[in-house]
């Protein structure tokens, strides 16, 4: 027990068989107010030490029954953590005897005859040493306790992350993955789930940083991913929802680079969206067939993007294809000279033989390149043998209930428009009430475009002419954010009607009306927006018209109605945007 912490004045154990010496030491120590207990030999000293804690011991050497060497050994053996200095008080001066004192565990010497000045100087020195020792021990114990608590918390967080990200779809036929965090927790994330139509979605991502700070966003992201995929969200909707979730929950300097893969077993195609991740490679027979590079901003960076902007690029699947995606922990692995492994070495490893063996070849090549050096970043690699997945892992879809007649109207005032994106809940409503699985992407684009036009041009009065170049895009969305923040009046009404039994065929009618002044819709519909028109200046309207059976604007241009027939008509190709 640390007596110095309990009382201001320390306690000394004086051990000497000569009463005169004991009295002298008691007088010197007592003059300073120290507490003193005494023992006449080593055996008694051990017994006193066992009975009562002390702060320092002044030990004679030559004593009956038990000498100072043996007593010091036993006392030091009993002192398991308190650091009790033992000062030998002796008339012996030969080096061999003094060496025995050190060997027995003694910390210093005081020679007889005793000098008060010398004794006090050594006592003060050892009291300071002991106090410093206890300070260090206290700090060590605090650090150890903190470390143990941190490890327990990390282990708990690790279990939470593992539970949140677990998915049996990562075990689908043809899917292989490698996940190696640099610390207990990782900023890398790998999620897989099937949409109700049977399509397999794989999200590989990397939060900024690594360790517990980077992993805090993983459970929330996983929850959104599995919830939205399970509800049948189209990949574009899913990415919008994830972006919104991360933008609202992460600090400003944190975001998620990610690549989303969709294996459409029914239509035999692979869709890829990449934002800030290394390329997604598709290989056949030792050659790269397709690279999907990064084409978008990472998720969580900005909020003010039009819904549905994030679209996957699709590749028709033929036989013999393998897809590979990885985190930057592989690209940025370094050798002893600090060189990066890089994309070229990745492609060389993947193309070094049978594409099916590329997974192991790449990991082996990265390990050899690092030559045993410690892994500096989280590492994730996923591969998909597309032939095997299509052959053994294709699953039939399941849809919502058969469509019924229904009508819904949503009115959004200024305060609501500033904070709510109504497109996802409308898509959920459509999914719940109609068999729309195959049409989700088109309907999502239609609703998102109509709502965006109504909000940005009808209510906020923004001018698409700003979007003529990349700098203009940034200025446009900054202006949009300021206008939304300052919005005090305005309204948008969204009406959705399913007319399954009206005699003209199953259809969805969508009407959007805003409180704005309207616009010259005839010019856009008649001349197609004109060549050289800025992106978004009417091209969204043309896209909607290409996807729907009917599109009608009502003067002065602040109300539009479209009719969409699910799966009922061939879709024209999408205009350039």
Coordinates of C-alpha atoms in Angstrom, one line a residue, residues 27-543:
X27 CA 16.4 10.7 17.3
X28 CA 17.5 11.8 13.8
X29 CA 14.3 10.6 12.2
X30 CA 12.0 11.7 15.0
X31 CA 13.5 15.2 14.7
X32 CA 12.0 15.4 11.2
X33 CA 8.6 14.1 12.4
X34 CA 9.0 10.7 10.8
X35 CA 7.3 7.7 12.3
X36 CA 9.7 5.0 13.5
X37 CA 9.3 1.4 14.4
X38 CA 12.3 -0.7 15.5
X39 CA 13.6 -4.3 15.4
X40 CA 16.6 -5.8 17.2
X41 CA 17.5 -8.4 14.5
X42 CA 16.6 -9.6 11.0
X43 CA 14.0 -12.1 12.1
X44 CA 12.1 -9.4 14.1
X45 CA 12.5 -7.0 11.2
X46 CA 10.8 -9.5 8.8
X47 CA 8.0 -10.0 11.4
X48 CA 7.5 -6.2 11.8
X49 CA 7.5 -5.7 8.0
X50 CA 4.8 -8.4 7.7
X51 CA 2.7 -6.7 10.4
X52 CA 2.9 -3.1 9.4
X53 CA 3.6 -1.3 6.1
X54 CA 6.7 0.9 6.1
X55 CA 8.2 3.4 3.6
X56 CA 11.9 2.8 4.1
X57 CA 14.2 0.5 6.1
X58 CA 17.5 1.3 7.7
X59 CA 19.2 -2.1 8.1
X60 CA 22.2 -3.2 10.1
X61 CA 24.2 -6.1 8.7
X62 CA 25.7 -8.1 11.5
X63 CA 22.9 -9.2 13.9
X64 CA 22.1 -12.3 15.9
X65 CA 19.5 -14.9 14.7
X66 CA 19.2 -13.4 11.2
X67 CA 21.6 -11.0 9.6
X68 CA 20.7 -8.0 7.4
X69 CA 21.4 -9.8 4.2
X70 CA 18.9 -12.6 4.8
X71 CA 16.3 -10.2 6.3
X72 CA 16.6 -7.9 3.2
X73 CA 16.1 -10.9 0.9
X74 CA 12.9 -11.9 2.7
X75 CA 11.6 -8.4 2.9
X76 CA 12.3 -7.7 -0.8
X77 CA 10.5 -11.0 -1.7
X78 CA 7.4 -9.9 0.3
X79 CA 7.5 -6.4 -1.3
X80 CA 5.8 -7.2 -4.6
X81 CA 4.9 -3.7 -5.7
X82 CA 5.5 -1.1 -3.2
X83 CA 9.3 -0.5 -3.7
X84 CA 10.5 -0.2 -0.1
X85 CA 14.1 1.2 -0.2
X86 CA 16.5 -0.6 2.1
X87 CA 19.5 1.4 3.2
X88 CA 22.3 -0.6 4.9
X89 CA 23.7 1.2 7.9
X90 CA 27.1 -0.4 8.4
X91 CA 30.7 0.1 9.6
X92 CA 31.9 -2.4 7.0
X93 CA 33.8 -0.8 4.1
X94 CA 35.3 -3.7 2.1
X95 CA 34.0 -4.0 -1.4
X96 CA 33.0 -7.6 -1.1
X97 CA 30.7 -6.9 1.8
X98 CA 29.1 -4.0 0.1
X99 CA 28.6 -6.1 -3.0
X100 CA 26.8 -8.6 -0.8
X101 CA 24.4 -5.8 0.3
X102 CA 23.5 -5.1 -3.3
X103 CA 23.2 -8.8 -4.1
X104 CA 20.7 -9.2 -1.1
X105 CA 18.6 -6.4 -2.6
X106 CA 19.9 -3.3 -0.7
X107 CA 19.5 0.0 -2.4
X108 CA 22.2 2.2 -0.7
X109 CA 24.6 2.4 2.1
X110 CA 25.1 4.7 5.1
X111 CA 28.4 4.3 6.8
X112 CA 29.0 4.4 10.5
X113 CA 29.7 6.5 12.4
X114 CA 26.4 8.1 11.2
X115 CA 26.5 11.6 9.8
X116 CA 23.2 13.4 10.2
X117 CA 23.7 15.4 7.1
X118 CA 24.6 12.4 4.9
X119 CA 21.8 10.3 6.3
X120 CA 19.1 13.0 5.7
X121 CA 20.4 13.6 2.2
X122 CA 20.1 10.0 1.3
X123 CA 16.7 9.6 3.0
X124 CA 15.4 12.6 1.0
X125 CA 16.9 11.3 -2.2
X126 CA 15.2 7.9 -1.7
X127 CA 11.9 9.3 -0.6
X128 CA 11.9 11.3 -3.9
X129 CA 12.8 8.2 -5.8
X130 CA 10.0 6.3 -4.1
X131 CA 7.5 9.0 -4.8
X132 CA 8.5 9.1 -8.4
X133 CA 8.3 5.3 -8.6
X134 CA 4.7 5.4 -7.3
X135 CA 3.8 8.2 -9.7
X136 CA 5.1 6.0 -12.6
X137 CA 3.3 3.0 -11.2
X138 CA 0.0 4.9 -10.8
X139 CA 0.3 6.2 -14.4
X140 CA 1.2 2.8 -15.7
X141 CA -1.8 1.3 -13.9
X142 CA -4.1 4.0 -15.3
X143 CA -2.7 3.4 -18.8
X144 CA -3.1 -0.4 -18.4
X145 CA -6.7 0.1 -17.2
X146 CA -7.4 2.4 -20.1
X147 CA -5.8 0.0 -22.6
X148 CA -7.8 -2.9 -21.2
X149 CA -11.0 -0.9 -21.4
X150 CA -10.2 0.2 -24.9
X151 CA -9.5 -3.4 -25.9
X152 CA -12.8 -4.6 -24.4
X153 CA -14.6 -1.8 -26.2
X154 CA -12.9 -2.6 -29.5
X155 CA -13.7 -6.3 -29.1
X156 CA -17.4 -5.3 -28.5
X157 CA -17.3 -3.0 -31.5
X158 CA -15.7 -5.7 -33.6
X159 CA -18.5 -8.1 -32.7
X160 CA -21.1 -5.4 -33.6
X161 CA -19.4 -4.7 -36.9
X162 CA -19.1 -8.4 -37.7
X163 CA -22.8 -9.0 -36.9
X164 CA -23.9 -5.9 -38.8
X165 CA -22.0 -6.9 -42.0
X166 CA -22.5 -10.7 -41.9
X167 CA -24.2 -12.0 -45.0
X168 CA -24.6 -15.5 -46.4
X169 CA -24.6 -14.0 -49.9
X170 CA -20.8 -13.6 -49.6
X171 CA -20.8 -17.4 -49.7
X172 CA -22.7 -17.5 -53.0
X173 CA -21.3 -19.9 -55.6
X174 CA -18.5 -18.2 -57.5
X175 CA -17.9 -15.5 -54.9
X176 CA -14.6 -15.3 -53.0
X177 CA -13.3 -12.6 -50.7
X178 CA -10.4 -11.7 -48.6
X179 CA -10.8 -9.2 -45.7
X180 CA -7.8 -8.3 -43.6
X181 CA -8.0 -5.2 -41.3
X182 CA -4.8 -3.4 -40.3
X183 CA -6.1 -3.0 -36.8
X184 CA -8.8 -4.7 -34.7
X185 CA -11.4 -2.7 -36.5
X186 CA -11.3 -1.8 -40.2
X187 CA -12.5 1.1 -42.4
X188 CA -13.0 -1.4 -45.2
X189 CA -16.4 -2.8 -45.7
X190 CA -17.7 -5.6 -47.8
X191 CA -21.5 -6.2 -48.0
X192 CA -23.5 -8.5 -50.2
X193 CA -27.3 -9.1 -50.5
X194 CA -29.8 -10.1 -53.1
X195 CA -32.6 -7.9 -54.3
X196 CA -36.1 -9.4 -54.4
X197 CA -35.6 -10.1 -58.1
X198 CA -32.6 -12.3 -57.3
X199 CA -29.9 -9.8 -58.5
X200 CA -26.8 -10.0 -56.3
X201 CA -25.4 -6.7 -55.0
X202 CA -21.9 -6.5 -53.7
X203 CA -20.6 -3.3 -52.1
X204 CA -16.9 -2.9 -51.4
X205 CA -15.9 0.3 -49.7
X206 CA -13.3 2.1 -47.7
X207 CA -14.0 4.8 -45.1
X208 CA -11.3 7.4 -44.7
X209 CA -8.6 6.3 -42.2
X210 CA -8.6 2.9 -40.5
X211 CA -9.2 1.5 -37.0
X212 CA -12.0 2.4 -34.7
X213 CA -12.4 5.9 -36.1
X214 CA -13.0 4.6 -39.6
X215 CA -15.2 1.7 -38.5
X216 CA -17.8 3.9 -36.7
X217 CA -19.8 4.4 -40.0
X218 CA -19.9 0.7 -40.8
X219 CA -22.9 -0.5 -38.8
X220 CA -25.1 2.4 -40.0
X221 CA -24.1 1.8 -43.6
X222 CA -24.7 -1.9 -43.4
X223 CA -28.2 -1.3 -41.9
X224 CA -29.1 1.0 -44.8
X225 CA -27.7 -1.4 -47.3
X226 CA -29.5 -4.5 -46.1
X227 CA -32.7 -2.7 -45.5
X228 CA -32.9 -1.0 -48.8
X229 CA -31.7 -4.0 -50.8
X230 CA -34.2 -6.2 -49.0
X231 CA -36.9 -3.8 -50.0
X232 CA -35.9 -4.0 -53.6
X233 CA -34.3 -0.7 -54.0
X234 CA -32.7 -0.1 -57.3
X235 CA -28.9 0.4 -57.1
X236 CA -29.3 4.1 -57.9
X237 CA -31.8 4.5 -55.1
X238 CA -29.6 2.6 -52.8
X239 CA -26.6 4.8 -53.5
X240 CA -28.7 7.9 -53.0
X241 CA -29.9 6.6 -49.6
X242 CA -26.4 5.6 -48.5
X243 CA -25.1 9.0 -49.5
X244 CA -27.8 10.8 -47.6
X245 CA -27.2 8.6 -44.5
X246 CA -23.4 9.2 -44.6
X247 CA -23.7 12.9 -45.3
X248 CA -26.0 13.3 -42.3
X249 CA -24.1 11.1 -39.9
X250 CA -20.4 11.5 -40.6
X251 CA -18.0 14.3 -39.7
X252 CA -17.1 16.7 -42.6
X253 CA -13.6 15.1 -43.1
X254 CA -14.9 11.6 -43.3
X255 CA -16.5 9.8 -46.4
X256 CA -16.7 6.5 -48.1
X257 CA -15.1 5.5 -51.3
X258 CA -17.0 2.6 -52.8
X259 CA -17.8 0.3 -55.7
X260 CA -21.1 -1.3 -56.2
X261 CA -21.5 -4.4 -58.3
X262 CA -24.8 -5.8 -59.5
X263 CA -24.9 -9.3 -61.0
X264 CA -28.2 -9.5 -63.0
X265 CA -28.6 -13.2 -63.4
X266 CA -31.9 -12.8 -65.3
X267 CA -30.6 -10.4 -67.9
X268 CA -27.1 -11.8 -67.8
X269 CA -25.3 -8.5 -67.2
X270 CA -22.9 -7.0 -64.7
X271 CA -23.5 -3.4 -63.5
X272 CA -20.7 -1.4 -61.8
X273 CA -20.6 2.0 -60.1
X274 CA -17.2 3.2 -58.9
X275 CA -16.5 6.2 -56.8
X276 CA -12.9 6.6 -55.6
X277 CA -12.0 2.9 -55.5
X278 CA -9.4 1.1 -57.6
X279 CA -10.8 0.0 -61.0
X280 CA -13.1 -3.0 -61.1
X281 CA -11.6 -5.5 -63.5
X282 CA -13.4 -8.0 -65.7
X283 CA -11.1 -10.7 -67.1
X284 CA -11.3 -13.6 -69.5
X285 CA -8.6 -16.0 -70.5
X286 CA -5.7 -13.9 -69.0
X287 CA -6.8 -10.6 -70.5
X288 CA -8.6 -7.6 -69.1
X289 CA -11.9 -7.4 -71.0
X290 CA -13.3 -4.3 -69.1
X291 CA -12.1 -1.8 -66.5
X292 CA -14.6 0.2 -64.5
X293 CA -12.7 3.2 -63.2
X294 CA -13.9 5.7 -60.6
X295 CA -16.5 8.0 -62.2
X296 CA -18.1 9.7 -59.2
X297 CA -17.5 11.5 -55.9
X298 CA -17.3 9.3 -52.8
X299 CA -20.4 8.9 -50.7
X300 CA -21.1 11.3 -47.9
X301 CA -19.1 14.2 -49.4
X302 CA -22.0 16.3 -50.7
X303 CA -25.7 16.1 -50.3
X304 CA -27.0 18.4 -52.9
X305 CA -27.1 16.0 -55.9
X306 CA -30.1 15.2 -58.0
X307 CA -31.7 11.9 -57.0
X308 CA -30.9 9.1 -59.5
X309 CA -27.7 10.7 -60.8
X310 CA -25.6 7.8 -59.7
X311 CA -26.1 5.1 -62.4
X312 CA -24.4 1.8 -62.9
X313 CA -22.6 1.0 -66.1
X314 CA -23.5 -2.4 -67.5
X315 CA -21.6 -5.1 -69.3
X316 CA -23.4 -7.9 -71.1
X317 CA -22.1 -11.2 -69.7
X318 CA -20.6 -13.8 -71.9
X319 CA -18.9 -17.0 -70.9
X320 CA -15.5 -17.2 -69.1
X321 CA -15.7 -13.8 -67.3
X322 CA -14.4 -13.1 -63.8
X323 CA -14.8 -9.8 -61.9
X324 CA -12.3 -8.5 -59.4
X325 CA -12.6 -5.5 -57.0
X326 CA -10.3 -4.5 -54.2
X327 CA -9.6 -1.7 -51.7
X328 CA -6.6 0.6 -51.8
X329 CA -4.9 -1.5 -49.2
X330 CA -3.7 -3.7 -52.1
X331 CA -3.0 -0.9 -54.6
X332 CA -1.0 1.1 -52.0
X333 CA 0.9 -1.8 -50.5
X334 CA 4.6 -0.9 -50.3
X335 CA 7.9 -2.7 -50.6
X336 CA 11.0 -2.0 -48.5
X337 CA 11.9 0.9 -50.9
X338 CA 8.5 2.6 -50.4
X339 CA 7.3 1.7 -53.9
X340 CA 3.5 1.2 -54.4
X341 CA 2.2 -2.2 -55.6
X342 CA -0.1 -0.3 -58.1
X343 CA -2.7 -1.2 -60.6
X344 CA -0.2 -2.5 -63.2
X345 CA 1.1 -5.2 -60.8
X346 CA -2.5 -6.1 -59.9
X347 CA -3.4 -6.6 -63.5
X348 CA -0.2 -8.6 -64.1
X349 CA -1.0 -10.9 -61.2
X350 CA -4.6 -11.4 -62.3
X351 CA -3.6 -12.1 -65.9
X352 CA -0.7 -14.4 -65.0
X353 CA -2.7 -17.5 -65.5
X354 CA -6.2 -19.0 -65.3
X355 CA -8.6 -16.1 -64.2
X356 CA -10.0 -18.4 -61.6
X357 CA -6.6 -18.6 -60.0
X358 CA -6.1 -14.8 -60.1
X359 CA -7.5 -14.4 -56.5
X360 CA -4.8 -16.4 -54.9
X361 CA -2.1 -15.2 -57.4
X362 CA -2.9 -11.5 -56.5
X363 CA -2.7 -12.1 -52.7
X364 CA 0.5 -14.1 -53.1
X365 CA 2.0 -11.3 -55.2
X366 CA 1.1 -8.6 -52.7
X367 CA 2.6 -10.6 -49.9
X368 CA 5.8 -11.2 -51.8
X369 CA 6.0 -7.5 -52.7
X370 CA 5.6 -6.5 -49.1
X371 CA 8.3 -9.1 -48.1
X372 CA 6.9 -9.6 -44.6
X373 CA 6.6 -5.9 -43.8
X374 CA 3.7 -5.0 -41.5
X375 CA 0.4 -4.3 -43.3
X376 CA -0.2 -0.6 -43.3
X377 CA -3.8 -0.4 -44.4
X378 CA -7.0 -2.5 -44.4
X379 CA -7.1 -4.9 -47.3
X380 CA -10.2 -6.3 -49.0
X381 CA -10.4 -8.3 -52.2
X382 CA -13.5 -9.8 -53.8
X383 CA -13.8 -11.9 -56.9
X384 CA -16.8 -13.3 -58.8
X385 CA -16.7 -16.2 -61.1
X386 CA -19.6 -15.0 -63.2
X387 CA -20.1 -18.3 -65.1
X388 CA -20.5 -20.2 -61.8
X389 CA -22.7 -17.6 -60.2
X390 CA -25.0 -17.6 -63.2
X391 CA -25.1 -21.4 -63.3
X392 CA -25.3 -22.3 -59.6
X393 CA -26.3 -19.1 -57.8
X394 CA -29.1 -17.7 -60.0
X395 CA -32.3 -17.2 -57.9
X396 CA -35.8 -16.6 -58.9
X397 CA -37.2 -13.2 -57.9
X398 CA -40.2 -12.6 -55.8
X399 CA -42.3 -9.5 -56.1
X400 CA -44.9 -7.5 -54.2
X401 CA -48.6 -8.3 -54.3
X402 CA -50.5 -7.9 -57.6
X403 CA -51.3 -4.3 -58.4
X404 CA -54.6 -2.8 -57.3
X405 CA -56.3 0.5 -57.9
X406 CA -55.0 3.2 -55.6
X407 CA -54.3 6.9 -55.4
X408 CA -51.9 8.9 -53.2
X409 CA -51.1 12.6 -52.9
X410 CA -48.2 14.0 -51.1
X411 CA -48.0 17.8 -50.3
X412 CA -44.6 19.2 -49.3
X413 CA -44.4 22.8 -48.0
X414 CA -41.3 25.0 -47.8
X415 CA -40.1 23.7 -44.4
X416 CA -40.5 20.1 -45.5
X417 CA -38.8 20.6 -48.9
X418 CA -35.7 21.9 -47.1
X419 CA -35.2 18.7 -45.3
X420 CA -37.0 15.8 -47.0
X421 CA -36.4 13.9 -50.2
X422 CA -39.8 12.3 -51.0
X423 CA -38.6 10.0 -53.8
X424 CA -37.5 7.0 -51.6
X425 CA -40.7 6.8 -49.6
X426 CA -42.7 7.0 -52.9
X427 CA -40.6 4.2 -54.3
X428 CA -41.3 2.2 -51.2
X429 CA -45.0 2.9 -51.6
X430 CA -44.9 1.7 -55.2
X431 CA -43.0 -1.5 -54.2
X432 CA -45.5 -2.2 -51.4
X433 CA -48.6 -1.7 -53.6
X434 CA -47.6 -3.0 -57.0
X435 CA -45.6 -5.7 -58.8
X436 CA -43.0 -3.1 -60.0
X437 CA -39.7 -4.9 -59.4
X438 CA -38.6 -4.9 -63.1
X439 CA -39.6 -1.2 -63.5
X440 CA -38.0 0.3 -60.4
X441 CA -35.1 1.9 -62.1
X442 CA -37.2 3.6 -64.8
X443 CA -39.8 4.7 -62.3
X444 CA -37.2 6.0 -59.9
X445 CA -35.6 8.1 -62.7
X446 CA -39.0 9.4 -63.8
X447 CA -40.1 10.5 -60.3
X448 CA -36.7 11.8 -59.4
X449 CA -36.4 13.9 -62.5
X450 CA -39.9 15.4 -62.2
X451 CA -39.4 16.2 -58.5
X452 CA -36.0 17.7 -59.1
X453 CA -37.3 19.9 -61.9
X454 CA -40.2 21.1 -59.7
X455 CA -37.9 21.8 -56.8
X456 CA -34.9 23.4 -58.5
X457 CA -36.6 25.4 -61.2
X458 CA -40.2 25.7 -60.1
X459 CA -39.8 26.5 -56.4
X460 CA -36.1 27.6 -56.1
X461 CA -36.0 29.3 -59.5
X462 CA -32.5 28.0 -60.4
X463 CA -31.1 28.5 -63.9
X464 CA -29.6 25.3 -65.5
X465 CA -27.4 27.6 -67.7
X466 CA -25.0 27.5 -64.8
X467 CA -24.2 23.8 -65.5
X468 CA -22.4 24.4 -68.7
X469 CA -19.0 23.3 -67.2
X470 CA -17.7 21.5 -64.1
X471 CA -17.2 24.8 -62.2
X472 CA -20.7 25.8 -63.1
X473 CA -22.0 22.5 -61.6
X474 CA -20.4 23.3 -58.3
X475 CA -21.7 26.9 -58.4
X476 CA -25.2 25.5 -59.2
X477 CA -25.3 23.1 -56.3
X478 CA -23.9 25.7 -53.9
X479 CA -26.7 28.1 -55.0
X480 CA -29.2 25.3 -54.6
X481 CA -28.1 24.6 -51.0
X482 CA -28.3 28.3 -50.1
X483 CA -31.7 28.6 -51.7
X484 CA -33.0 25.6 -49.8
X485 CA -31.7 26.9 -46.6
X486 CA -33.4 30.2 -47.1
X487 CA -36.6 28.8 -48.5
X488 CA -39.7 30.2 -46.6
X489 CA -42.5 29.6 -49.1
X490 CA -43.4 27.3 -51.9
X491 CA -45.0 24.0 -52.3
X492 CA -44.8 20.8 -54.4
X493 CA -47.7 18.3 -54.8
X494 CA -46.9 14.8 -55.9
X495 CA -49.8 12.6 -57.0
X496 CA -49.4 8.9 -57.9
X497 CA -52.2 6.7 -59.1
X498 CA -52.2 3.0 -60.1
X499 CA -55.0 2.3 -62.5
X500 CA -54.8 -1.5 -62.9
X501 CA -58.5 -1.9 -63.8
X502 CA -59.5 1.0 -65.8
X503 CA -59.8 -0.9 -69.1
X504 CA -56.9 0.7 -70.8
X505 CA -54.3 -1.5 -69.2
X506 CA -52.2 -1.5 -66.1
X507 CA -50.4 1.8 -65.6
X508 CA -48.9 4.3 -63.2
X509 CA -49.9 7.9 -63.5
X510 CA -47.6 10.4 -61.8
X511 CA -48.4 14.1 -61.5
X512 CA -46.1 16.8 -60.1
X513 CA -47.2 20.4 -59.5
X514 CA -45.2 23.1 -58.0
X515 CA -46.0 26.7 -56.8
X516 CA -43.6 28.3 -59.3
X517 CA -44.3 30.4 -62.3
X518 CA -43.9 27.7 -64.9
X519 CA -41.7 27.7 -67.9
X520 CA -41.7 27.4 -71.7
X521 CA -42.1 23.6 -71.9
X522 CA -43.2 23.7 -75.6
X523 CA -39.7 24.8 -76.7
X524 CA -38.1 21.9 -75.0
X525 CA -40.6 19.3 -76.2
X526 CA -40.6 20.6 -79.8
X527 CA -36.9 21.1 -80.4
X528 CA -35.4 18.6 -77.9
X529 CA -33.7 21.3 -75.8
X530 CA -31.4 22.4 -78.7
X531 CA -27.9 21.4 -79.3
X532 CA -25.4 22.8 -76.9
X533 CA -28.0 23.2 -74.2
X534 CA -26.5 22.9 -70.7
X535 CA -26.8 19.6 -69.0
X536 CA -30.1 19.3 -67.2
X537 CA -31.7 22.2 -69.2
X538 CA -34.6 20.1 -70.4
X539 CA -32.7 16.9 -71.0
X540 CA -34.3 15.4 -67.9
X541 CA -37.7 16.1 -69.4
X542 CA -36.7 14.4 -72.6
X543 CA -35.4 11.4 -70.6

